[in-house]
Amino acid sequence: MASDRCPNNVGKQAWPELLGARVAVAVATIPRQNPNVRIDVRDEATANNPSLPAIFCDRITVWVRGGIVSRVPVIGF
C-alpha cells in the first residue's frame, strides 16, 4: 500500500478511479488532490524499462497506453 511505502506523505496516495481515464484527466486530477507530488507520464508501448524499482515519495508515475491510464496511479512509483 502506498501509505506503507511513504508514511510521511500527506494527501491522497492512490487513484484507482483514474484507471481507464484519459491521461489529461489524470494529469489534471492528481495535483488537485495531492499537490505535494510530481507526475511522470510514461507510455508502456515505448518505455525502455516499464518497471521502476526505486520508490520516490514525491512522484507518481502515470502509465498510459494509447493515451489511456493503464495502471492505477500510486504514489511512490
mmCIF file of N, CA and C in Angstrom, residues 3-29:
data_model
loop_
_atom_site.group_PDB
_atom_site.id
_atom_site.type_symbol
_atom_site.label_atom_id
_atom_site.label_comp_id
_atom_site.label_asym_id
_atom_site.label_seq_id
_atom_site.Cartn_x
_atom_site.Cartn_y
_atom_site.Cartn_z
ATOM 1 N N SER A 3 0.639 4.120 1.485
ATOM 2 C CA SER A 3 0.901 4.729 2.782
ATOM 3 C C SER A 3 1.987 3.975 3.549
ATOM 4 N N ASP A 4 2.137 2.686 3.294
ATOM 5 C CA ASP A 4 3.204 1.914 3.915
ATOM 6 C C ASP A 4 4.568 2.313 3.359
ATOM 7 N N ARG A 5 4.631 2.613 2.064
ATOM 8 C CA ARG A 5 5.892 2.978 1.421
ATOM 9 C C ARG A 5 6.274 4.410 1.728
ATOM 10 N N CYS A 6 5.302 5.279 1.868
ATOM 11 C CA CYS A 6 5.560 6.706 2.048
ATOM 12 C C CYS A 6 4.717 7.233 3.210
ATOM 13 N N PRO A 7 5.048 6.842 4.448
ATOM 14 C CA PRO A 7 4.192 7.188 5.582
ATOM 15 C C PRO A 7 4.118 8.682 5.887
ATOM 16 N N ASN A 8 5.091 9.472 5.459
ATOM 17 C CA ASN A 8 5.088 10.906 5.760
ATOM 18 C C ASN A 8 4.381 11.749 4.705
ATOM 19 N N ASN A 9 3.937 11.122 3.630
ATOM 20 C CA ASN A 9 3.269 11.880 2.583
ATOM 21 C C ASN A 9 1.832 12.156 3.002
ATOM 22 N N VAL A 10 1.463 13.428 2.942
ATOM 23 C CA VAL A 10 0.115 13.841 3.313
ATOM 24 C C VAL A 10 -0.699 13.982 2.039
ATOM 25 N N GLY A 11 -1.931 13.576 2.093
ATOM 26 C CA GLY A 11 -2.807 13.706 0.931
ATOM 27 C C GLY A 11 -3.113 12.355 0.314
ATOM 28 N N LYS A 12 -3.912 12.399 -0.696
ATOM 29 C CA LYS A 12 -4.320 11.181 -1.390
ATOM 30 C C LYS A 12 -3.093 10.486 -1.968
ATOM 31 N N GLN A 13 -3.085 9.146 -1.952
ATOM 32 C CA GLN A 13 -1.904 8.409 -2.379
ATOM 33 C C GLN A 13 -2.152 7.406 -3.492
ATOM 34 N N ALA A 14 -3.401 7.141 -3.835
ATOM 35 C CA ALA A 14 -3.715 6.211 -4.927
ATOM 36 C C ALA A 14 -4.985 6.691 -5.618
ATOM 37 N N TRP A 15 -5.049 6.458 -6.920
ATOM 38 C CA TRP A 15 -6.158 6.935 -7.739
ATOM 39 C C TRP A 15 -6.745 5.803 -8.569
ATOM 40 N N PRO A 16 -7.397 4.822 -7.944
ATOM 41 C CA PRO A 16 -7.969 3.713 -8.719
ATOM 42 C C PRO A 16 -9.055 4.170 -9.687
ATOM 43 N N GLU A 17 -9.697 5.261 -9.381
ATOM 44 C CA GLU A 17 -10.752 5.773 -10.256
ATOM 45 C C GLU A 17 -10.218 6.297 -11.590
ATOM 46 N N LEU A 18 -8.903 6.508 -11.697
ATOM 47 C CA LEU A 18 -8.320 7.001 -12.939
ATOM 48 C C LEU A 18 -7.917 5.886 -13.902
ATOM 49 N N LEU A 19 -7.969 4.654 -13.463
ATOM 50 C CA LEU A 19 -7.671 3.540 -14.359
ATOM 51 C C LEU A 19 -8.685 3.555 -15.507
ATOM 52 N N GLY A 20 -8.186 3.639 -16.724
ATOM 53 C CA GLY A 20 -9.048 3.702 -17.905
ATOM 54 C C GLY A 20 -9.415 5.113 -18.328
ATOM 55 N N ALA A 21 -8.966 6.116 -17.565
ATOM 56 C CA ALA A 21 -9.253 7.515 -17.904
ATOM 57 C C ALA A 21 -8.229 8.037 -18.920
ATOM 58 N N ARG A 22 -8.565 9.137 -19.567
ATOM 59 C CA ARG A 22 -7.607 9.789 -20.461
ATOM 60 C C ARG A 22 -6.468 10.386 -19.633
ATOM 61 N N VAL A 23 -5.277 10.382 -20.189
ATOM 62 C CA VAL A 23 -4.106 10.869 -19.459
ATOM 63 C C VAL A 23 -4.288 12.329 -19.037
ATOM 64 N N ALA A 24 -4.920 13.142 -19.842
ATOM 65 C CA ALA A 24 -5.130 14.549 -19.497
ATOM 66 C C ALA A 24 -5.978 14.687 -18.229
ATOM 67 N N VAL A 25 -6.934 13.811 -18.061
ATOM 68 C CA VAL A 25 -7.774 13.830 -16.853
ATOM 69 C C VAL A 25 -6.918 13.486 -15.634
ATOM 70 N N ALA A 26 -6.075 12.478 -15.751
ATOM 71 C CA ALA A 26 -5.208 12.077 -14.641
ATOM 72 C C ALA A 26 -4.240 13.190 -14.263
ATOM 73 N N VAL A 27 -3.630 13.798 -15.266
ATOM 74 C CA VAL A 27 -2.649 14.858 -15.023
ATOM 75 C C VAL A 27 -3.299 16.078 -14.376
ATOM 76 N N ALA A 28 -4.562 16.320 -14.660
ATOM 77 C CA ALA A 28 -5.277 17.438 -14.045
ATOM 78 C C ALA A 28 -5.793 17.084 -12.652
ATOM 79 N N THR A 29 -6.183 15.847 -12.443
ATOM 80 C CA THR A 29 -6.806 15.431 -11.192
ATOM 81 C C THR A 29 -5.806 15.237 -10.058
#
